[in-house]
């Protein structure tokens, strides 16, 4: 049996297993809040769910490729995004305990009004839409060249099978399967790393000395990721939805643990790229290392991608249905939630056929929402409603300057890849924060 047939077997068998094991949601609490037998997820379950839902297929692909490009520094740079968990955990804890809010949307309506909440909802809908295609494209790359029939077929089958168990149980399915997927991810990662470190020509010393700790060779991305972490988590309902389903104390502890453990997982996976660098591999680190180490390891790497992509995809479907049904109150029923899941699955798959770029889904969307920084970091400070629109608009402007490559070079003080990303985010957050408070200063 050739490798592609084994990969098809992995996708179909793992998805069908998740479908049969997933709980069937019969009530809105089960479908939208993951409440089973009147119990919310505990610290261990919530931590695992947070980590695996954020260790996207695209994240670990990017981590491996950054390890290939920059050495260990590349993995650490990408792990900078996991500061997001710590930031979100602390802010959500305060919103719940000091503010008494039950969701991000309730906070925004209370402080800035329903129109602001609608604008915010558009931003996060775009984010969820991105998550679908950017993760399924990673799966496609293991089945064939981009644009080939096997490539498209694997994406469509994988999306359909993941949708099937997500539709069955909603957020209950998502969190239940997250636990299984986190265990699988850990075991598979250990197998891959054990194989790499037992090869004759790769040592821990090589790993530690790989890369150069300079802005040009990775630190631009690291500092950009840390800056984005003060806004990035709040436009990701996959993360924030999990911030309101358990007690505030359990939530805070889970988010802080997820920040540390998630970063470690990403750094460890980037070692695949570091290994690829020592072997002279030029691109697609995870795929090429798998091929170099034999069929079994290629299948293990492929399975880890399937596991992580599925966990993110089912969480994306759950969050999109909650956004429309509960947060926007368009139809709070299980059947409506299921219809919205099917809708985002279809719409989110369209960009696959338009050859979209995977890494840009993270870096660009992260810049577009830097305007959210002041409203969440300074959530308790009273400001006029116009502050929301000014800050969000300012962030979008900086995002567009970056997308179209017209950010002023005079404001970029480092060189190398991601220099424009770093400085557009730094100046952007500074401008957003100042413009956010200007109406408050004027009204005094």
mmCIF file with all atom_site columns, C-alpha atoms in Angstrom, residues 258-435:
data_model
loop_
_atom_site.group_PDB
_atom_site.id
_atom_site.type_symbol
_atom_site.label_atom_id
_atom_site.label_alt_id
_atom_site.label_comp_id
_atom_site.label_asym_id
_atom_site.label_entity_id
_atom_site.label_seq_id
_atom_site.pdbx_PDB_ins_code
_atom_site.Cartn_x
_atom_site.Cartn_y
_atom_site.Cartn_z
_atom_site.occupancy
_atom_site.B_iso_or_equiv
_atom_site.pdbx_formal_charge
_atom_site.auth_seq_id
_atom_site.auth_comp_id
_atom_site.auth_asym_id
_atom_site.auth_atom_id
_atom_site.pdbx_PDB_model_num
ATOM 1   C CA . UNK A 1 258 ? -1.652  27.062 28.097 1.00 0.00 ? 258 UNK A CA 1
ATOM 2   C CA . UNK A 1 259 ? 0.618   30.049 27.468 1.00 0.00 ? 259 UNK A CA 1
ATOM 3   C CA . UNK A 1 260 ? 3.677   28.191 28.806 1.00 0.00 ? 260 UNK A CA 1
ATOM 4   C CA . UNK A 1 261 ? 2.910   24.689 27.510 1.00 0.00 ? 261 UNK A CA 1
ATOM 5   C CA . UNK A 1 262 ? 1.688   25.908 24.118 1.00 0.00 ? 262 UNK A CA 1
ATOM 6   C CA . UNK A 1 263 ? 4.907   27.874 23.568 1.00 0.00 ? 263 UNK A CA 1
ATOM 7   C CA . UNK A 1 264 ? 6.984   24.807 24.514 1.00 0.00 ? 264 UNK A CA 1
ATOM 8   C CA . UNK A 1 265 ? 5.045   22.644 22.019 1.00 0.00 ? 265 UNK A CA 1
ATOM 9   C CA . UNK A 1 266 ? 5.654   25.134 19.200 1.00 0.00 ? 266 UNK A CA 1
ATOM 10  C CA . UNK A 1 267 ? 9.380   25.424 19.995 1.00 0.00 ? 267 UNK A CA 1
ATOM 11  C CA . UNK A 1 268 ? 9.720   21.618 20.103 1.00 0.00 ? 268 UNK A CA 1
ATOM 12  C CA . UNK A 1 269 ? 7.980   21.259 16.750 1.00 0.00 ? 269 UNK A CA 1
ATOM 13  C CA . UNK A 1 270 ? 10.245  23.913 15.230 1.00 0.00 ? 270 UNK A CA 1
ATOM 14  C CA . UNK A 1 271 ? 13.143  21.504 15.887 1.00 0.00 ? 271 UNK A CA 1
ATOM 15  C CA . UNK A 1 272 ? 11.940  19.568 12.845 1.00 0.00 ? 272 UNK A CA 1
ATOM 16  C CA . UNK A 1 273 ? 12.872  22.674 10.847 1.00 0.00 ? 273 UNK A CA 1
ATOM 17  C CA . UNK A 1 274 ? 16.208  22.970 12.657 1.00 0.00 ? 274 UNK A CA 1
ATOM 18  C CA . UNK A 1 275 ? 16.943  19.367 11.721 1.00 0.00 ? 275 UNK A CA 1
ATOM 19  C CA . UNK A 1 276 ? 15.933  20.128 8.118  1.00 0.00 ? 276 UNK A CA 1
ATOM 20  C CA . UNK A 1 277 ? 18.380  23.052 8.114  1.00 0.00 ? 277 UNK A CA 1
ATOM 21  C CA . UNK A 1 278 ? 21.293  20.750 9.033  1.00 0.00 ? 278 UNK A CA 1
ATOM 22  C CA . UNK A 1 279 ? 20.308  18.425 6.169  1.00 0.00 ? 279 UNK A CA 1
ATOM 23  C CA . UNK A 1 280 ? 20.314  21.186 3.562  1.00 0.00 ? 280 UNK A CA 1
ATOM 24  C CA . UNK A 1 281 ? 16.545  21.016 2.965  1.00 0.00 ? 281 UNK A CA 1
ATOM 25  C CA . UNK A 1 282 ? 15.369  24.229 1.306  1.00 0.00 ? 282 UNK A CA 1
ATOM 26  C CA . UNK A 1 283 ? 11.584  24.335 1.853  1.00 0.00 ? 283 UNK A CA 1
ATOM 27  C CA . UNK A 1 284 ? 8.514   22.559 3.308  1.00 0.00 ? 284 UNK A CA 1
ATOM 28  C CA . UNK A 1 285 ? 10.459  21.358 6.368  1.00 0.00 ? 285 UNK A CA 1
ATOM 29  C CA . UNK A 1 286 ? 7.830   19.042 7.902  1.00 0.00 ? 286 UNK A CA 1
ATOM 30  C CA . UNK A 1 287 ? 7.024   17.239 4.639  1.00 0.00 ? 287 UNK A CA 1
ATOM 31  C CA . UNK A 1 288 ? 10.649  16.873 3.519  1.00 0.00 ? 288 UNK A CA 1
ATOM 32  C CA . UNK A 1 289 ? 11.914  15.696 6.943  1.00 0.00 ? 289 UNK A CA 1
ATOM 33  C CA . UNK A 1 290 ? 9.147   13.105 6.981  1.00 0.00 ? 290 UNK A CA 1
ATOM 34  C CA . UNK A 1 291 ? 10.233  11.827 3.586  1.00 0.00 ? 291 UNK A CA 1
ATOM 35  C CA . UNK A 1 292 ? 13.894  11.800 4.661  1.00 0.00 ? 292 UNK A CA 1
ATOM 36  C CA . UNK A 1 293 ? 13.180  9.777  7.831  1.00 0.00 ? 293 UNK A CA 1
ATOM 37  C CA . UNK A 1 294 ? 11.030  7.173  6.126  1.00 0.00 ? 294 UNK A CA 1
ATOM 38  C CA . UNK A 1 295 ? 7.401   6.235  5.587  1.00 0.00 ? 295 UNK A CA 1
ATOM 39  C CA . UNK A 1 296 ? 6.510   5.707  9.269  1.00 0.00 ? 296 UNK A CA 1
ATOM 40  C CA . UNK A 1 297 ? 7.704   9.164  10.394 1.00 0.00 ? 297 UNK A CA 1
ATOM 41  C CA . UNK A 1 298 ? 6.073   10.809 7.370  1.00 0.00 ? 298 UNK A CA 1
ATOM 42  C CA . UNK A 1 299 ? 2.791   9.181  8.407  1.00 0.00 ? 299 UNK A CA 1
ATOM 43  C CA . UNK A 1 300 ? 3.312   10.316 12.019 1.00 0.00 ? 300 UNK A CA 1
ATOM 44  C CA . UNK A 1 301 ? 3.927   13.902 10.862 1.00 0.00 ? 301 UNK A CA 1
ATOM 45  C CA . UNK A 1 302 ? 0.919   13.658 8.572  1.00 0.00 ? 302 UNK A CA 1
ATOM 46  C CA . UNK A 1 303 ? -1.217  12.371 11.461 1.00 0.00 ? 303 UNK A CA 1
ATOM 47  C CA . UNK A 1 304 ? -0.078  15.213 13.728 1.00 0.00 ? 304 UNK A CA 1
ATOM 48  C CA . UNK A 1 305 ? -1.187  17.661 11.022 1.00 0.00 ? 305 UNK A CA 1
ATOM 49  C CA . UNK A 1 306 ? -4.565  15.930 10.694 1.00 0.00 ? 306 UNK A CA 1
ATOM 50  C CA . UNK A 1 307 ? -5.011  16.016 14.491 1.00 0.00 ? 307 UNK A CA 1
ATOM 51  C CA . UNK A 1 308 ? -4.119  19.696 14.876 1.00 0.00 ? 308 UNK A CA 1
ATOM 52  C CA . UNK A 1 309 ? -6.068  20.814 11.793 1.00 0.00 ? 309 UNK A CA 1
ATOM 53  C CA . UNK A 1 310 ? -9.175  18.928 12.918 1.00 0.00 ? 310 UNK A CA 1
ATOM 54  C CA . UNK A 1 311 ? -9.032  20.418 16.435 1.00 0.00 ? 311 UNK A CA 1
ATOM 55  C CA . UNK A 1 312 ? -8.840  23.952 15.044 1.00 0.00 ? 312 UNK A CA 1
ATOM 56  C CA . UNK A 1 313 ? -11.442 23.356 12.367 1.00 0.00 ? 313 UNK A CA 1
ATOM 57  C CA . UNK A 1 314 ? -14.085 21.937 14.726 1.00 0.00 ? 314 UNK A CA 1
ATOM 58  C CA . UNK A 1 315 ? -13.408 24.822 17.148 1.00 0.00 ? 315 UNK A CA 1
ATOM 59  C CA . UNK A 1 316 ? -13.805 27.303 14.283 1.00 0.00 ? 316 UNK A CA 1
ATOM 60  C CA . UNK A 1 317 ? -17.172 25.822 13.310 1.00 0.00 ? 317 UNK A CA 1
ATOM 61  C CA . UNK A 1 318 ? -18.324 25.924 16.965 1.00 0.00 ? 318 UNK A CA 1
ATOM 62  C CA . UNK A 1 319 ? -17.219 29.518 17.473 1.00 0.00 ? 319 UNK A CA 1
ATOM 63  C CA . UNK A 1 320 ? -18.825 30.732 14.245 1.00 0.00 ? 320 UNK A CA 1
ATOM 64  C CA . UNK A 1 321 ? -22.156 29.149 15.178 1.00 0.00 ? 321 UNK A CA 1
ATOM 65  C CA . UNK A 1 322 ? -21.984 30.696 18.676 1.00 0.00 ? 322 UNK A CA 1
ATOM 66  C CA . UNK A 1 323 ? -21.109 34.101 17.185 1.00 0.00 ? 323 UNK A CA 1
ATOM 67  C CA . UNK A 1 324 ? -24.236 34.173 15.029 1.00 0.00 ? 324 UNK A CA 1
ATOM 68  C CA . UNK A 1 325 ? -26.643 32.295 17.291 1.00 0.00 ? 325 UNK A CA 1
ATOM 69  C CA . UNK A 1 326 ? -25.726 33.515 20.783 1.00 0.00 ? 326 UNK A CA 1
ATOM 70  C CA . UNK A 1 327 ? -23.538 36.636 20.533 1.00 0.00 ? 327 UNK A CA 1
ATOM 71  C CA . UNK A 1 328 ? -25.537 38.241 17.697 1.00 0.00 ? 328 UNK A CA 1
ATOM 72  C CA . UNK A 1 329 ? -28.779 36.568 18.844 1.00 0.00 ? 329 UNK A CA 1
ATOM 73  C CA . UNK A 1 330 ? -29.835 35.622 15.300 1.00 0.00 ? 330 UNK A CA 1
ATOM 74  C CA . UNK A 1 331 ? -31.383 32.305 16.294 1.00 0.00 ? 331 UNK A CA 1
ATOM 75  C CA . UNK A 1 332 ? -30.427 30.618 19.525 1.00 0.00 ? 332 UNK A CA 1
ATOM 76  C CA . UNK A 1 333 ? -31.255 27.028 18.636 1.00 0.00 ? 333 UNK A CA 1
ATOM 77  C CA . UNK A 1 334 ? -29.204 23.910 17.991 1.00 0.00 ? 334 UNK A CA 1
ATOM 78  C CA . UNK A 1 335 ? -30.558 23.598 14.435 1.00 0.00 ? 335 UNK A CA 1
ATOM 79  C CA . UNK A 1 336 ? -29.581 27.187 13.601 1.00 0.00 ? 336 UNK A CA 1
ATOM 80  C CA . UNK A 1 337 ? -26.112 26.533 15.057 1.00 0.00 ? 337 UNK A CA 1
ATOM 81  C CA . UNK A 1 338 ? -25.711 23.522 12.785 1.00 0.00 ? 338 UNK A CA 1
ATOM 82  C CA . UNK A 1 339 ? -26.801 25.493 9.694  1.00 0.00 ? 339 UNK A CA 1
ATOM 83  C CA . UNK A 1 340 ? -24.215 28.210 10.412 1.00 0.00 ? 340 UNK A CA 1
ATOM 84  C CA . UNK A 1 341 ? -21.481 25.567 10.745 1.00 0.00 ? 341 UNK A CA 1
ATOM 85  C CA . UNK A 1 342 ? -22.295 24.204 7.305  1.00 0.00 ? 342 UNK A CA 1
ATOM 86  C CA . UNK A 1 343 ? -22.311 27.741 5.888  1.00 0.00 ? 343 UNK A CA 1
ATOM 87  C CA . UNK A 1 344 ? -18.854 28.703 7.187  1.00 0.00 ? 344 UNK A CA 1
ATOM 88  C CA . UNK A 1 345 ? -17.459 25.338 6.042  1.00 0.00 ? 345 UNK A CA 1
ATOM 89  C CA . UNK A 1 346 ? -18.593 26.058 2.478  1.00 0.00 ? 346 UNK A CA 1
ATOM 90  C CA . UNK A 1 347 ? -17.583 29.739 2.389  1.00 0.00 ? 347 UNK A CA 1
ATOM 91  C CA . UNK A 1 348 ? -14.289 29.102 4.180  1.00 0.00 ? 348 UNK A CA 1
ATOM 92  C CA . UNK A 1 349 ? -13.258 26.493 1.613  1.00 0.00 ? 349 UNK A CA 1
ATOM 93  C CA . UNK A 1 350 ? -13.589 28.835 -1.392 1.00 0.00 ? 350 UNK A CA 1
ATOM 94  C CA . UNK A 1 351 ? -10.160 30.569 -0.875 1.00 0.00 ? 351 UNK A CA 1
ATOM 95  C CA . UNK A 1 352 ? -8.497  27.128 -1.204 1.00 0.00 ? 352 UNK A CA 1
ATOM 96  C CA . UNK A 1 353 ? -9.250  27.392 -4.923 1.00 0.00 ? 353 UNK A CA 1
ATOM 97  C CA . UNK A 1 354 ? -7.785  30.930 -5.063 1.00 0.00 ? 354 UNK A CA 1
ATOM 98  C CA . UNK A 1 355 ? -4.228  29.972 -3.971 1.00 0.00 ? 355 UNK A CA 1
ATOM 99  C CA . UNK A 1 356 ? -4.219  32.028 -0.740 1.00 0.00 ? 356 UNK A CA 1
ATOM 100 C CA . UNK A 1 357 ? -1.023  32.337 1.342  1.00 0.00 ? 357 UNK A CA 1
ATOM 101 C CA . UNK A 1 358 ? -0.958  30.427 4.678  1.00 0.00 ? 358 UNK A CA 1
ATOM 102 C CA . UNK A 1 359 ? 1.436   32.484 6.861  1.00 0.00 ? 359 UNK A CA 1
ATOM 103 C CA . UNK A 1 360 ? -0.262  35.755 5.887  1.00 0.00 ? 360 UNK A CA 1
ATOM 104 C CA . UNK A 1 361 ? -3.445  34.521 7.573  1.00 0.00 ? 361 UNK A CA 1
ATOM 105 C CA . UNK A 1 362 ? -1.718  34.977 10.939 1.00 0.00 ? 362 UNK A CA 1
ATOM 106 C CA . UNK A 1 363 ? 0.632   37.924 10.456 1.00 0.00 ? 363 UNK A CA 1
ATOM 107 C CA . UNK A 1 364 ? -1.707  40.143 8.415  1.00 0.00 ? 364 UNK A CA 1
ATOM 108 C CA . UNK A 1 365 ? -4.887  39.527 10.422 1.00 0.00 ? 365 UNK A CA 1
ATOM 109 C CA . UNK A 1 366 ? -2.830  40.128 13.574 1.00 0.00 ? 366 UNK A CA 1
ATOM 110 C CA . UNK A 1 367 ? -1.839  43.591 12.335 1.00 0.00 ? 367 UNK A CA 1
ATOM 111 C CA . UNK A 1 368 ? -5.361  44.482 11.192 1.00 0.00 ? 368 UNK A CA 1
ATOM 112 C CA . UNK A 1 369 ? -6.693  44.134 14.756 1.00 0.00 ? 369 UNK A CA 1
ATOM 113 C CA . UNK A 1 370 ? -4.008  45.956 16.771 1.00 0.00 ? 370 UNK A CA 1
ATOM 114 C CA . UNK A 1 371 ? -6.663  48.623 17.322 1.00 0.00 ? 371 UNK A CA 1
ATOM 115 C CA . UNK A 1 372 ? -8.258  46.281 19.872 1.00 0.00 ? 372 UNK A CA 1
ATOM 116 C CA . UNK A 1 373 ? -5.237  46.673 22.197 1.00 0.00 ? 373 UNK A CA 1
ATOM 117 C CA . UNK A 1 374 ? -6.283  49.747 24.253 1.00 0.00 ? 374 UNK A CA 1
ATOM 118 C CA . UNK A 1 375 ? -9.934  48.773 24.668 1.00 0.00 ? 375 UNK A CA 1
ATOM 119 C CA . UNK A 1 376 ? -9.070  45.443 26.288 1.00 0.00 ? 376 UNK A CA 1
ATOM 120 C CA . UNK A 1 377 ? -5.845  46.316 28.102 1.00 0.00 ? 377 UNK A CA 1
ATOM 121 C CA . UNK A 1 378 ? -7.474  49.460 29.543 1.00 0.00 ? 378 UNK A CA 1
ATOM 122 C CA . UNK A 1 379 ? -10.940 47.932 29.704 1.00 0.00 ? 379 UNK A CA 1
ATOM 123 C CA . UNK A 1 380 ? -11.881 49.596 33.005 1.00 0.00 ? 380 UNK A CA 1
ATOM 124 C CA . UNK A 1 381 ? -11.021 53.141 31.848 1.00 0.00 ? 381 UNK A CA 1
ATOM 125 C CA . UNK A 1 382 ? -14.099 55.111 30.788 1.00 0.00 ? 382 UNK A CA 1
ATOM 126 C CA . UNK A 1 383 ? -13.827 56.625 27.311 1.00 0.00 ? 383 UNK A CA 1
ATOM 127 C CA . UNK A 1 384 ? -16.353 58.024 24.764 1.00 0.00 ? 384 UNK A CA 1
ATOM 128 C CA . UNK A 1 385 ? -17.796 55.483 22.290 1.00 0.00 ? 385 UNK A CA 1
ATOM 129 C CA . UNK A 1 386 ? -15.965 57.158 19.404 1.00 0.00 ? 386 UNK A CA 1
ATOM 130 C CA . UNK A 1 387 ? -12.679 55.862 20.885 1.00 0.00 ? 387 UNK A CA 1
ATOM 131 C CA . UNK A 1 388 ? -13.549 52.338 19.712 1.00 0.00 ? 388 UNK A CA 1
ATOM 132 C CA . UNK A 1 389 ? -13.995 53.393 16.084 1.00 0.00 ? 389 UNK A CA 1
ATOM 133 C CA . UNK A 1 390 ? -10.899 55.599 16.058 1.00 0.00 ? 390 UNK A CA 1
ATOM 134 C CA . UNK A 1 391 ? -8.648  52.871 17.430 1.00 0.00 ? 391 UNK A CA 1
ATOM 135 C CA . UNK A 1 392 ? -10.038 50.084 15.203 1.00 0.00 ? 392 UNK A CA 1
ATOM 136 C CA . UNK A 1 393 ? -9.784  52.317 12.108 1.00 0.00 ? 393 UNK A CA 1
ATOM 137 C CA . UNK A 1 394 ? -6.214  53.248 12.993 1.00 0.00 ? 394 UNK A CA 1
ATOM 138 C CA . UNK A 1 395 ? -5.281  49.560 13.293 1.00 0.00 ? 395 UNK A CA 1
ATOM 139 C CA . UNK A 1 396 ? -6.898  48.754 9.943  1.00 0.00 ? 396 UNK A CA 1
ATOM 140 C CA . UNK A 1 397 ? -4.928  51.558 8.272  1.00 0.00 ? 397 UNK A CA 1
ATOM 141 C CA . UNK A 1 398 ? -1.631  50.146 9.567  1.00 0.00 ? 398 UNK A CA 1
ATOM 142 C CA . UNK A 1 399 ? -2.753  46.696 8.415  1.00 0.00 ? 399 UNK A CA 1
ATOM 143 C CA . UNK A 1 400 ? -3.409  47.973 4.887  1.00 0.00 ? 400 UNK A CA 1
ATOM 144 C CA . UNK A 1 401 ? -0.070  49.823 4.814  1.00 0.00 ? 401 UNK A CA 1
ATOM 145 C CA . UNK A 1 402 ? 1.608   46.492 5.573  1.00 0.00 ? 402 UNK A CA 1
ATOM 146 C CA . UNK A 1 403 ? -0.469  44.455 3.099  1.00 0.00 ? 403 UNK A CA 1
ATOM 147 C CA . UNK A 1 404 ? 0.259   46.813 0.198  1.00 0.00 ? 404 UNK A CA 1
ATOM 148 C CA . UNK A 1 405 ? 3.926   47.214 1.152  1.00 0.00 ? 405 UNK A CA 1
ATOM 149 C CA . UNK A 1 406 ? 3.693   50.985 1.563  1.00 0.00 ? 406 UNK A CA 1
ATOM 150 C CA . UNK A 1 407 ? 4.602   51.301 5.239  1.00 0.00 ? 407 UNK A CA 1
ATOM 151 C CA . UNK A 1 408 ? 7.187   54.177 5.388  1.00 0.00 ? 408 UNK A CA 1
ATOM 152 C CA . UNK A 1 409 ? 10.729  52.764 5.338  1.00 0.00 ? 409 UNK A CA 1
ATOM 153 C CA . UNK A 1 410 ? 11.914  55.742 7.387  1.00 0.00 ? 410 UNK A CA 1
ATOM 154 C CA . UNK A 1 411 ? 9.970   54.290 10.357 1.00 0.00 ? 411 UNK A CA 1
ATOM 155 C CA . UNK A 1 412 ? 11.644  50.864 10.105 1.00 0.00 ? 412 UNK A CA 1
ATOM 156 C CA . UNK A 1 413 ? 14.776  50.730 12.260 1.00 0.00 ? 413 UNK A CA 1
ATOM 157 C CA . UNK A 1 414 ? 15.822  47.096 11.788 1.00 0.00 ? 414 UNK A CA 1
ATOM 158 C CA . UNK A 1 415 ? 16.567  45.083 8.664  1.00 0.00 ? 415 UNK A CA 1
ATOM 159 C CA . UNK A 1 416 ? 15.690  41.634 7.415  1.00 0.00 ? 416 UNK A CA 1
ATOM 160 C CA . UNK A 1 417 ? 12.475  39.692 7.006  1.00 0.00 ? 417 UNK A CA 1
ATOM 161 C CA . UNK A 1 418 ? 9.541   40.807 9.198  1.00 0.00 ? 418 UNK A CA 1
ATOM 162 C CA . UNK A 1 419 ? 11.159  44.207 9.903  1.00 0.00 ? 419 UNK A CA 1
ATOM 163 C CA . UNK A 1 420 ? 8.181   46.032 8.367  1.00 0.00 ? 420 UNK A CA 1
ATOM 164 C CA . UNK A 1 421 ? 5.833   43.736 10.328 1.00 0.00 ? 421 UNK A CA 1
ATOM 165 C CA . UNK A 1 422 ? 7.530   44.598 13.622 1.00 0.00 ? 422 UNK A CA 1
ATOM 166 C CA . UNK A 1 423 ? 7.637   48.358 13.152 1.00 0.00 ? 423 UNK A CA 1
ATOM 167 C CA . UNK A 1 424 ? 4.173   48.694 11.621 1.00 0.00 ? 424 UNK A CA 1
ATOM 168 C CA . UNK A 1 425 ? 2.844   46.907 14.722 1.00 0.00 ? 425 UNK A CA 1
ATOM 169 C CA . UNK A 1 426 ? 4.928   48.946 17.168 1.00 0.00 ? 426 UNK A CA 1
ATOM 170 C CA . UNK A 1 427 ? 4.007   52.310 15.673 1.00 0.00 ? 427 UNK A CA 1
ATOM 171 C CA . UNK A 1 428 ? 0.473   51.075 15.071 1.00 0.00 ? 428 UNK A CA 1
ATOM 172 C CA . UNK A 1 429 ? -0.191  50.091 18.702 1.00 0.00 ? 429 UNK A CA 1
ATOM 173 C CA . UNK A 1 430 ? 1.315   53.391 19.861 1.00 0.00 ? 430 UNK A CA 1
ATOM 174 C CA . UNK A 1 431 ? -0.918  55.399 17.494 1.00 0.00 ? 431 UNK A CA 1
ATOM 175 C CA . UNK A 1 432 ? -4.023  53.335 18.316 1.00 0.00 ? 432 UNK A CA 1
ATOM 176 C CA . UNK A 1 433 ? -3.511  53.851 22.055 1.00 0.00 ? 433 UNK A CA 1
ATOM 177 C CA . UNK A 1 434 ? -2.994  57.618 21.708 1.00 0.00 ? 434 UNK A CA 1
ATOM 178 C CA . UNK A 1 435 ? -5.956  58.077 19.370 1.00 0.00 ? 435 UNK A CA 1
#
